[in-house]
PDB file of N, CA and C in Angstrom:
ATOM      1  N   MET U  27       9.091 -45.946  96.152  1.00 46.00           N
ATOM      2  CA  MET U  27       9.954 -47.064  95.876  1.00 46.00           C
ATOM      3  C   MET U  27       9.790 -47.534  94.427  1.00 46.00           C
ATOM      4  N   GLU U  28       8.595 -47.301  93.904  1.00 54.00           N
ATOM      5  CA  GLU U  28       8.338 -47.734  92.525  1.00 54.00           C
ATOM      6  C   GLU U  28       9.245 -47.009  91.543  1.00 54.00           C
ATOM      7  N   LEU U  29       9.534 -45.750  91.821  1.00 53.00           N
ATOM      8  CA  LEU U  29      10.401 -44.991  90.932  1.00 53.00           C
ATOM      9  C   LEU U  29      11.801 -45.583  90.848  1.00 53.00           C
ATOM     10  N   LEU U  30      12.240 -46.202  91.914  1.00 56.00           N
ATOM     11  CA  LEU U  30      13.577 -46.795  91.911  1.00 56.00           C
ATOM     12  C   LEU U  30      13.617 -48.111  91.146  1.00 56.00           C
ATOM     13  N   THR U  31      12.499 -48.819  91.083  1.00 62.00           N
ATOM     14  CA  THR U  31      12.492 -50.131  90.429  1.00 62.00           C
ATOM     15  C   THR U  31      12.158 -50.053  88.945  1.00 62.00           C
ATOM     16  N   ARG U  32      11.524 -48.978  88.513  1.00 63.00           N
ATOM     17  CA  ARG U  32      11.172 -48.860  87.092  1.00 63.00           C
ATOM     18  C   ARG U  32      12.374 -48.380  86.300  1.00 63.00           C
ATOM     19  N   SER U  33      12.554 -48.973  85.146  1.00 66.00           N
ATOM     20  CA  SER U  33      13.701 -48.587  84.323  1.00 66.00           C
ATOM     21  C   SER U  33      13.292 -47.479  83.355  1.00 66.00           C
ATOM     22  N   PRO U  34      14.214 -46.617  82.984  1.00 66.00           N
ATOM     23  CA  PRO U  34      13.902 -45.564  82.011  1.00 66.00           C
ATOM     24  C   PRO U  34      13.497 -46.139  80.651  1.00 66.00           C
ATOM     25  N   ALA U  35      14.037 -47.287  80.289  1.00 66.00           N
ATOM     26  CA  ALA U  35      13.678 -47.904  79.008  1.00 66.00           C
ATOM     27  C   ALA U  35      12.209 -48.310  78.996  1.00 66.00           C
ATOM     28  N   ALA U  36      11.703 -48.807  80.119  1.00 69.00           N
ATOM     29  CA  ALA U  36      10.293 -49.199  80.200  1.00 69.00           C
ATOM     30  C   ALA U  36       9.399 -47.968  80.084  1.00 69.00           C
ATOM     31  N   ASP U  37       9.807 -46.866  80.736  1.00 74.00           N
ATOM     32  CA  ASP U  37       9.032 -45.627  80.631  1.00 74.00           C
ATOM     33  C   ASP U  37       9.012 -45.122  79.192  1.00 74.00           C
ATOM     34  N   ALA U  38      10.156 -45.154  78.533  1.00 75.00           N
ATOM     35  CA  ALA U  38      10.232 -44.696  77.146  1.00 75.00           C
ATOM     36  C   ALA U  38       9.403 -45.581  76.231  1.00 75.00           C
ATOM     37  N   SER U  39       9.425 -46.877  76.483  1.00 78.00           N
ATOM     38  CA  SER U  39       8.648 -47.806  75.665  1.00 78.00           C
ATOM     39  C   SER U  39       7.149 -47.567  75.847  1.00 78.00           C
ATOM     40  N   ALA U  40       6.728 -47.358  77.090  1.00 77.00           N
ATOM     41  CA  ALA U  40       5.312 -47.100  77.353  1.00 77.00           C
ATOM     42  C   ALA U  40       4.879 -45.786  76.707  1.00 77.00           C
ATOM     43  N   LEU U  41       5.739 -44.771  76.813  1.00 78.00           N
ATOM     44  CA  LEU U  41       5.417 -43.485  76.201  1.00 78.00           C
ATOM     45  C   LEU U  41       5.349 -43.606  74.686  1.00 78.00           C
ATOM     46  N   ARG U  42       6.267 -44.344  74.096  1.00 81.00           N
ATOM     47  CA  ARG U  42       6.278 -44.541  72.648  1.00 81.00           C
ATOM     48  C   ARG U  42       5.018 -45.278  72.198  1.00 81.00           C
ATOM     49  N   THR U  43       4.634 -46.313  72.928  1.00 83.00           N
ATOM     50  CA  THR U  43       3.428 -47.076  72.585  1.00 83.00           C
ATOM     51  C   THR U  43       2.185 -46.197  72.675  1.00 83.00           C
ATOM     52  N   LYS U  44       2.114 -45.395  73.741  1.00 85.00           N
ATOM     53  CA  LYS U  44       0.959 -44.511  73.923  1.00 85.00           C
ATOM     54  C   LYS U  44       0.915 -43.449  72.816  1.00 85.00           C
ATOM     55  N   THR U  45       2.063 -42.899  72.470  1.00 86.00           N
ATOM     56  CA  THR U  45       2.122 -41.880  71.421  1.00 86.00           C
ATOM     57  C   THR U  45       1.738 -42.459  70.067  1.00 86.00           C
ATOM     58  N   LEU U  46       2.236 -43.644  69.752  1.00 84.00           N
ATOM     59  CA  LEU U  46       1.889 -44.282  68.480  1.00 84.00           C
ATOM     60  C   LEU U  46       0.402 -44.590  68.399  1.00 84.00           C
ATOM     61  N   ALA U  47      -0.174 -45.050  69.511  1.00 84.00           N
ATOM     62  CA  ALA U  47      -1.609 -45.337  69.524  1.00 84.00           C
ATOM     63  C   ALA U  47      -2.412 -44.052  69.300  1.00 84.00           C
ATOM     64  N   ARG U  48      -1.963 -42.958  69.919  1.00 87.00           N
ATOM     65  CA  ARG U  48      -2.656 -41.684  69.760  1.00 87.00           C
ATOM     66  C   ARG U  48      -2.548 -41.180  68.316  1.00 87.00           C
ATOM     67  N   LEU U  49      -1.366 -41.316  67.724  1.00 85.00           N
ATOM     68  CA  LEU U  49      -1.188 -40.896  66.332  1.00 85.00           C
ATOM     69  C   LEU U  49      -2.042 -41.724  65.380  1.00 85.00           C
ATOM     70  N   LEU U  50      -2.121 -43.022  65.623  1.00 84.00           N
ATOM     71  CA  LEU U  50      -2.934 -43.896  64.779  1.00 84.00           C
ATOM     72  C   LEU U  50      -4.414 -43.540  64.892  1.00 84.00           C
ATOM     73  N   ALA U  51      -4.881 -43.266  66.108  1.00 85.00           N
ATOM     74  CA  ALA U  51      -6.284 -42.874  66.295  1.00 85.00           C
ATOM     75  C   ALA U  51      -6.566 -41.542  65.604  1.00 85.00           C
ATOM     76  N   ASP U  52      -5.617 -40.604  65.675  1.00 86.00           N
ATOM     77  CA  ASP U  52      -5.792 -39.314  65.008  1.00 86.00           C
ATOM     78  C   ASP U  52      -5.840 -39.486  63.497  1.00 86.00           C
ATOM     79  N   ARG U  53      -5.005 -40.355  62.969  1.00 86.00           N
ATOM     80  CA  ARG U  53      -5.002 -40.605  61.522  1.00 86.00           C
ATOM     81  C   ARG U  53      -6.322 -41.222  61.081  1.00 86.00           C
ATOM     82  N   ARG U  54      -6.849 -42.150  61.874  1.00 85.00           N
ATOM     83  CA  ARG U  54      -8.145 -42.759  61.533  1.00 85.00           C
ATOM     84  C   ARG U  54      -9.253 -41.719  61.535  1.00 85.00           C
ATOM     85  N   ALA U  55      -9.234 -40.837  62.530  1.00 85.00           N
ATOM     86  CA  ALA U  55     -10.272 -39.805  62.617  1.00 85.00           C
ATOM     87  C   ALA U  55     -10.189 -38.862  61.419  1.00 85.00           C
ATOM     88  N   ARG U  56      -8.971 -38.464  61.040  1.00 86.00           N
ATOM     89  CA  ARG U  56      -8.829 -37.593  59.873  1.00 86.00           C
ATOM     90  C   ARG U  56      -9.262 -38.300  58.606  1.00 86.00           C
ATOM     91  N   SER U  57      -8.970 -39.586  58.510  1.00 86.00           N
ATOM     92  CA  SER U  57      -9.371 -40.350  57.330  1.00 86.00           C
ATOM     93  C   SER U  57     -10.892 -40.426  57.239  1.00 86.00           C
ATOM     94  N   ARG U  58     -11.545 -40.645  58.358  1.00 85.00           N
ATOM     95  CA  ARG U  58     -13.015 -40.693  58.358  1.00 85.00           C
ATOM     96  C   ARG U  58     -13.606 -39.347  57.954  1.00 85.00           C
ATOM     97  N   ARG U  59     -13.039 -38.268  58.476  1.00 87.00           N
ATOM     98  CA  ARG U  59     -13.535 -36.936  58.112  1.00 87.00           C
ATOM     99  C   ARG U  59     -13.349 -36.670  56.626  1.00 87.00           C
ATOM    100  N   THR U  60     -12.213 -37.083  56.093  1.00 90.00           N
ATOM    101  CA  THR U  60     -11.959 -36.870  54.667  1.00 90.00           C
ATOM    102  C   THR U  60     -12.953 -37.651  53.823  1.00 90.00           C
ATOM    103  N   VAL U  61     -13.174 -38.902  54.176  1.00 89.00           N
ATOM    104  CA  VAL U  61     -14.122 -39.736  53.429  1.00 89.00           C
ATOM    105  C   VAL U  61     -15.520 -39.144  53.523  1.00 89.00           C
ATOM    106  N   LEU U  62     -15.901 -38.690  54.696  1.00 90.00           N
ATOM    107  CA  LEU U  62     -17.229 -38.097  54.872  1.00 90.00           C
ATOM    108  C   LEU U  62     -17.367 -36.814  54.053  1.00 90.00           C
ATOM    109  N   THR U  63     -16.347 -35.986  54.050  1.00 92.00           N
ATOM    110  CA  THR U  63     -16.391 -34.745  53.274  1.00 92.00           C
ATOM    111  C   THR U  63     -16.509 -35.026  51.786  1.00 92.00           C
ATOM    112  N   VAL U  64     -15.722 -35.967  51.295  1.00 91.00           N
ATOM    113  CA  VAL U  64     -15.773 -36.315  49.870  1.00 91.00           C
ATOM    114  C   VAL U  64     -17.137 -36.900  49.518  1.00 91.00           C
ATOM    115  N   ALA U  65     -17.689 -37.732  50.398  1.00 92.00           N
ATOM    116  CA  ALA U  65     -19.000 -38.328  50.135  1.00 92.00           C
ATOM    117  C   ALA U  65     -20.087 -37.254  50.082  1.00 92.00           C
ATOM    118  N   VAL U  66     -20.043 -36.303  51.001  1.00 92.00           N
ATOM    119  CA  VAL U  66     -21.047 -35.230  51.008  1.00 92.00           C
ATOM    120  C   VAL U  66     -20.929 -34.383  49.744  1.00 92.00           C
ATOM    121  N   LEU U  67     -19.706 -34.054  49.343  1.00 91.00           N
ATOM    122  CA  LEU U  67     -19.524 -33.279  48.114  1.00 91.00           C
ATOM    123  C   LEU U  67     -20.002 -34.048  46.888  1.00 91.00           C
ATOM    124  N   ALA U  68     -19.738 -35.347  46.848  1.00 91.00           N
ATOM    125  CA  ALA U  68     -20.179 -36.153  45.707  1.00 91.00           C
ATOM    126  C   ALA U  68     -21.704 -36.188  45.628  1.00 91.00           C
ATOM    127  N   VAL U  69     -22.357 -36.355  46.770  1.00 91.00           N
ATOM    128  CA  VAL U  69     -23.825 -36.379  46.790  1.00 91.00           C
ATOM    129  C   VAL U  69     -24.380 -35.017  46.373  1.00 91.00           C
ATOM    130  N   LEU U  70     -23.770 -33.951  46.852  1.00 89.00           N
ATOM    131  CA  LEU U  70     -24.233 -32.608  46.499  1.00 89.00           C
ATOM    132  C   LEU U  70     -24.086 -32.341  45.005  1.00 89.00           C
ATOM    133  N   LEU U  71     -22.936 -32.669  44.451  1.00 87.00           N
ATOM    134  CA  LEU U  71     -22.730 -32.442  43.020  1.00 87.00           C
ATOM    135  C   LEU U  71     -23.628 -33.340  42.170  1.00 87.00           C
ATOM    136  N   THR U  72     -23.845 -34.568  42.621  1.00 87.00           N
ATOM    137  CA  THR U  72     -24.756 -35.458  41.897  1.00 87.00           C
ATOM    138  C   THR U  72     -26.173 -34.900  41.923  1.00 87.00           C
ATOM    139  N   GLY U  73     -26.585 -34.382  43.073  1.00 86.00           N
ATOM    140  CA  GLY U  73     -27.907 -33.765  43.169  1.00 86.00           C
ATOM    141  C   GLY U  73     -28.052 -32.565  42.254  1.00 86.00           C
ATOM    142  N   LEU U  74     -27.010 -31.737  42.187  1.00 81.00           N
ATOM    143  CA  LEU U  74     -27.050 -30.595  41.269  1.00 81.00           C
ATOM    144  C   LEU U  74     -27.132 -31.048  39.820  1.00 81.00           C
ATOM    145  N   LEU U  75     -26.387 -32.083  39.489  1.00 80.00           N
ATOM    146  CA  LEU U  75     -26.409 -32.580  38.113  1.00 80.00           C
ATOM    147  C   LEU U  75     -27.775 -33.156  37.760  1.00 80.00           C
ATOM    148  N   VAL U  76     -28.349 -33.953  38.669  1.00 80.00           N
ATOM    149  CA  VAL U  76     -29.671 -34.535  38.416  1.00 80.00           C
ATOM    150  C   VAL U  76     -30.714 -33.426  38.293  1.00 80.00           C
ATOM    151  N   ALA U  77     -30.633 -32.432  39.180  1.00 77.00           N
ATOM    152  CA  ALA U  77     -31.594 -31.323  39.106  1.00 77.00           C
ATOM    153  C   ALA U  77     -31.453 -30.565  37.793  1.00 77.00           C
ATOM    154  N   SER U  78     -30.215 -30.363  37.356  1.00 72.00           N
ATOM    155  CA  SER U  78     -30.035 -29.625  36.103  1.00 72.00           C
ATOM    156  C   SER U  78     -30.560 -30.414  34.916  1.00 72.00           C
ATOM    157  N   VAL U  79     -30.371 -31.730  34.935  1.00 71.00           N
ATOM    158  CA  VAL U  79     -30.878 -32.549  33.829  1.00 71.00           C
ATOM    159  C   VAL U  79     -32.398 -32.588  33.845  1.00 71.00           C
ATOM    160  N   LEU U  80     -32.986 -32.753  35.038  1.00 73.00           N
ATOM    161  CA  LEU U  80     -34.445 -32.795  35.125  1.00 73.00           C
ATOM    162  C   LEU U  80     -35.066 -31.463  34.718  1.00 73.00           C
ATOM    163  N   LEU U  81     -34.509 -30.367  35.205  1.00 69.00           N
ATOM    164  CA  LEU U  81     -35.052 -29.063  34.831  1.00 69.00           C
ATOM    165  C   LEU U  81     -34.812 -28.773  33.358  1.00 69.00           C
ATOM    166  N   GLY U  82     -33.691 -29.244  32.839  1.00 61.00           N
ATOM    167  CA  GLY U  82     -33.424 -29.062  31.417  1.00 61.00           C
ATOM    168  C   GLY U  82     -34.359 -29.890  30.566  1.00 61.00           C
ATOM    169  N   GLY U  83     -34.727 -31.073  31.058  1.00 58.00           N
ATOM    170  CA  GLY U  83     -35.653 -31.931  30.328  1.00 58.00           C
ATOM    171  C   GLY U  83     -37.041 -31.331  30.262  1.00 58.00           C
ATOM    172  N   VAL U  84     -37.412 -30.585  31.290  1.00 55.00           N
ATOM    173  CA  VAL U  84     -38.706 -29.933  31.302  1.00 55.00           C
ATOM    174  C   VAL U  84     -38.710 -28.768  30.324  1.00 55.00           C
ATOM    175  N   GLY U  85     -37.545 -28.226  30.033  1.00 56.00           N
ATOM    176  CA  GLY U  85     -37.443 -27.146  29.075  1.00 56.00           C
ATOM    177  C   GLY U  85     -37.345 -25.772  29.687  1.00 56.00           C
ATOM    178  N   ARG U  86     -37.312 -25.692  31.001  1.00 59.00           N
ATOM    179  CA  ARG U  86     -37.239 -24.384  31.642  1.00 59.00           C
ATOM    180  C   ARG U  86     -35.805 -23.884  31.795  1.00 59.00           C
ATOM    181  N   VAL U  87     -34.889 -24.805  32.051  1.00 58.00           N
ATOM    182  CA  VAL U  87     -33.518 -24.415  32.350  1.00 58.00           C
ATOM    183  C   VAL U  87     -32.574 -25.270  31.528  1.00 58.00           C
ATOM    184  N   ASP U  88     -31.544 -24.665  31.015  1.00 61.00           N
ATOM    185  CA  ASP U  88     -30.526 -25.393  30.269  1.00 61.00           C
ATOM    186  C   ASP U  88     -29.525 -25.987  31.263  1.00 61.00           C
ATOM    187  N   PRO U  89     -29.255 -27.290  31.186  1.00 58.00           N
ATOM    188  CA  PRO U  89     -28.311 -27.897  32.138  1.00 58.00           C
ATOM    189  C   PRO U  89     -26.944 -27.232  32.126  1.00 58.00           C
ATOM    190  N   ALA U  90     -26.540 -26.684  31.008  1.00 60.00           N
ATOM    191  CA  ALA U  90     -25.223 -26.038  30.950  1.00 60.00           C
ATOM    192  C   ALA U  90     -25.187 -24.760  31.774  1.00 60.00           C
ATOM    193  N   ASP U  91     -26.347 -24.213  32.100  1.00 59.00           N
ATOM    194  CA  ASP U  91     -26.386 -22.979  32.881  1.00 59.00           C
ATOM    195  C   ASP U  91     -26.573 -23.223  34.373  1.00 59.00           C
ATOM    196  N   VAL U  92     -27.106 -24.385  34.751  1.00 59.00           N
ATOM    197  CA  VAL U  92     -27.417 -24.615  36.161  1.00 59.00           C
ATOM    198  C   VAL U  92     -26.159 -24.837  36.976  1.00 59.00           C
ATOM    199  N   LEU U  93     -25.292 -25.748  36.541  1.00 60.00           N
ATOM    200  CA  LEU U  93     -24.098 -26.040  37.328  1.00 60.00           C
ATOM    201  C   LEU U  93     -23.157 -24.843  37.416  1.00 60.00           C
ATOM    202  N   PRO U  94     -22.863 -24.150  36.320  1.00 59.00           N
ATOM    203  CA  PRO U  94     -22.008 -22.967  36.491  1.00 59.00           C
ATOM    204  C   PRO U  94     -22.654 -21.910  37.380  1.00 59.00           C
ATOM    205  N   ALA U  95     -23.961 -21.740  37.273  1.00 57.00           N
ATOM    206  CA  ALA U  95     -24.639 -20.751  38.108  1.00 57.00           C
ATOM    207  C   ALA U  95     -24.603 -21.156  39.573  1.00 57.00           C
ATOM    208  N   ALA U  96     -24.620 -22.458  39.835  1.00 58.00           N
ATOM    209  CA  ALA U  96     -24.559 -22.927  41.215  1.00 58.00           C
ATOM    210  C   ALA U  96     -23.238 -22.538  41.858  1.00 58.00           C
ATOM    211  N   PHE U  97     -22.198 -22.442  41.061  1.00 59.00           N
ATOM    212  CA  PHE U  97     -20.901 -22.058  41.593  1.00 59.00           C
ATOM    213  C   PHE U  97     -20.581 -20.593  41.311  1.00 59.00           C
ATOM    214  N   GLY U  98     -21.540 -19.861  40.771  1.00 57.00           N
ATOM    215  CA  GLY U  98     -21.354 -18.444  40.536  1.00 57.00           C
ATOM    216  C   GLY U  98     -20.362 -18.123  39.441  1.00 57.00           C
ATOM    217  N   MET U  99     -20.287 -18.953  38.426  1.00 58.00           N
ATOM    218  CA  MET U  99     -19.323 -18.684  37.365  1.00 58.00           C
ATOM    219  C   MET U  99     -19.903 -19.073  36.019  1.00 58.00           C
ATOM    220  N   ARG U 100     -19.265 -18.614  35.002  1.00 56.00           N
ATOM    221  CA  ARG U 100     -19.631 -18.978  33.639  1.00 56.00           C
ATOM    222  C   ARG U 100     -18.524 -19.861  33.091  1.00 56.00           C
ATOM    223  N   THR U 101     -18.896 -20.823  32.293  1.00 57.00           N
ATOM    224  CA  THR U 101     -17.888 -21.688  31.691  1.00 57.00           C
ATOM    225  C   THR U 101     -17.873 -21.464  30.191  1.00 57.00           C
ATOM    226  N   GLY U 102     -16.826 -21.931  29.586  1.00 58.00           N
ATOM    227  CA  GLY U 102     -16.731 -21.829  28.136  1.00 58.00           C
ATOM    228  C   GLY U 102     -17.849 -22.574  27.449  1.00 58.00           C
ATOM    229  N   LEU U 103     -18.256 -23.719  28.020  1.00 60.00           N
ATOM    230  CA  LEU U 103     -19.333 -24.509  27.422  1.00 60.00           C
ATOM    231  C   LEU U 103     -20.646 -23.730  27.443  1.00 60.00           C
ATOM    232  N   ALA U 104     -20.936 -23.088  28.569  1.00 58.00           N
ATOM    233  CA  ALA U 104     -22.183 -22.325  28.653  1.00 58.00           C
ATOM    234  C   ALA U 104     -22.171 -21.166  27.662  1.00 58.00           C
ATOM    235  N   ASP U 105     -21.041 -20.479  27.576  1.00 59.00           N
ATOM    236  CA  ASP U 105     -20.945 -19.381  26.608  1.00 59.00           C
ATOM    237  C   ASP U 105     -21.061 -19.901  25.182  1.00 59.00           C
ATOM    238  N   TYR U 106     -20.452 -21.033  24.923  1.00 57.00           N
ATOM    239  CA  TYR U 106     -20.528 -21.626  23.589  1.00 57.00           C
ATOM    240  C   TYR U 106     -21.976 -21.961  23.237  1.00 57.00           C
ATOM    241  N   MET U 107     -22.689 -22.561  24.204  1.00 59.00           N
ATOM    242  CA  MET U 107     -24.071 -22.956  23.933  1.00 59.00           C
ATOM    243  C   MET U 107     -24.959 -21.731  23.717  1.00 59.00           C
ATOM    244  N   ILE U 108     -24.689 -20.654  24.439  1.00 61.00           N
ATOM    245  CA  ILE U 108     -25.521 -19.460  24.294  1.00 61.00           C
ATOM    246  C   ILE U 108     -25.271 -18.781  22.954  1.00 61.00           C
ATOM    247  N   PHE U 109     -24.010 -18.557  22.637  1.00 59.00           N
ATOM    248  CA  PHE U 109     -23.694 -17.745  21.460  1.00 59.00           C
ATOM    249  C   PHE U 109     -23.596 -18.541  20.170  1.00 59.00           C
ATOM    250  N   ARG U 110     -23.360 -19.840  20.248  1.00 59.00           N
ATOM    251  CA  ARG U 110     -23.216 -20.630  19.027  1.00 59.00           C
ATOM    252  C   ARG U 110     -24.469 -21.430  18.681  1.00 59.00           C
ATOM    253  N   ILE U 111     -25.278 -21.726  19.683  1.00 60.00           N
ATOM    254  CA  ILE U 111     -26.446 -22.571  19.420  1.00 60.00           C
ATOM    255  C   ILE U 111     -27.743 -21.778  19.585  1.00 60.00           C
ATOM    256  N   ARG U 112     -27.902 -21.095  20.709  1.00 59.00           N
ATOM    257  CA  ARG U 112     -29.172 -20.417  20.973  1.00 59.00           C
ATOM    258  C   ARG U 112     -29.406 -19.226  20.055  1.00 59.00           C
ATOM    259  N   VAL U 113     -28.388 -18.415  19.850  1.00 59.00           N
ATOM    260  CA  VAL U 113     -28.577 -17.205  19.038  1.00 59.00           C
ATOM    261  C   VAL U 113     -28.990 -17.550  17.607  1.00 59.00           C
ATOM    262  N   PRO U 114     -28.306 -18.484  16.928  1.00 60.00           N
ATOM    263  CA  PRO U 114     -28.774 -18.832  15.574  1.00 60.00           C
ATOM    264  C   PRO U 114     -30.188 -19.404  15.558  1.00 60.00           C
ATOM    265  N   ARG U 115     -30.540 -20.179  16.571  1.00 62.00           N
ATOM    266  CA  ARG U 115     -31.907 -20.724  16.624  1.00 62.00           C
ATOM    267  C   ARG U 115     -32.914 -19.605  16.817  1.00 62.00           C
ATOM    268  N   ALA U 116     -32.573 -18.645  17.680  1.00 61.00           N
ATOM    269  CA  ALA U 116     -33.488 -17.526  17.916  1.00 61.00           C
ATOM    270  C   ALA U 116     -33.642 -16.684  16.657  1.00 61.00           C
ATOM    271  N   LEU U 117     -32.536 -16.487  15.954  1.00 63.00           N
ATOM    272  CA  LEU U 117     -32.615 -15.722  14.706  1.00 63.00           C
ATOM    273  C   LEU U 117     -33.398 -16.480  13.642  1.00 63.00           C
ATOM    274  N   ALA U 118     -33.234 -17.789  13.612  1.00 65.00           N
ATOM    275  CA  ALA U 118     -33.969 -18.595  12.635  1.00 65.00           C
ATOM    276  C   ALA U 118     -35.460 -18.596  12.943  1.00 65.00           C
ATOM    277  N   ALA U 119     -35.817 -18.475  14.210  1.00 64.00           N
ATOM    278  CA  ALA U 119     -37.225 -18.469  14.588  1.00 64.00           C
ATOM    279  C   ALA U 119     -37.907 -17.161  14.200  1.00 64.00           C
ATOM    280  N   LEU U 120     -37.111 -16.110  14.011  1.00 61.00           N
ATOM    281  CA  LEU U 120     -37.706 -14.823  13.615  1.00 61.00           C
ATOM    282  C   LEU U 120     -38.126 -14.918  12.183  1.00 61.00           C
TER     283      LEU U 120
END
């Protein structure tokens, strides 16, 4: 008997409300995941930068080489520092 008394508009409204609530919850969850991912990447990159500066300060590792090496690549800055700064210093030390 309930099926006869319920209107199709009420069913559509309830379905729309439920769908909107589900979409909003999904958007919040994706937003939280995005924020968490960005935060983890920021902490990781900050840690790499701090490690490169600390190791560079000790004199064992050049900071320009640590970050590119962490990503498996060479940058123009690292190449510039090697060939424009280190080589002349090494030659001058001879």
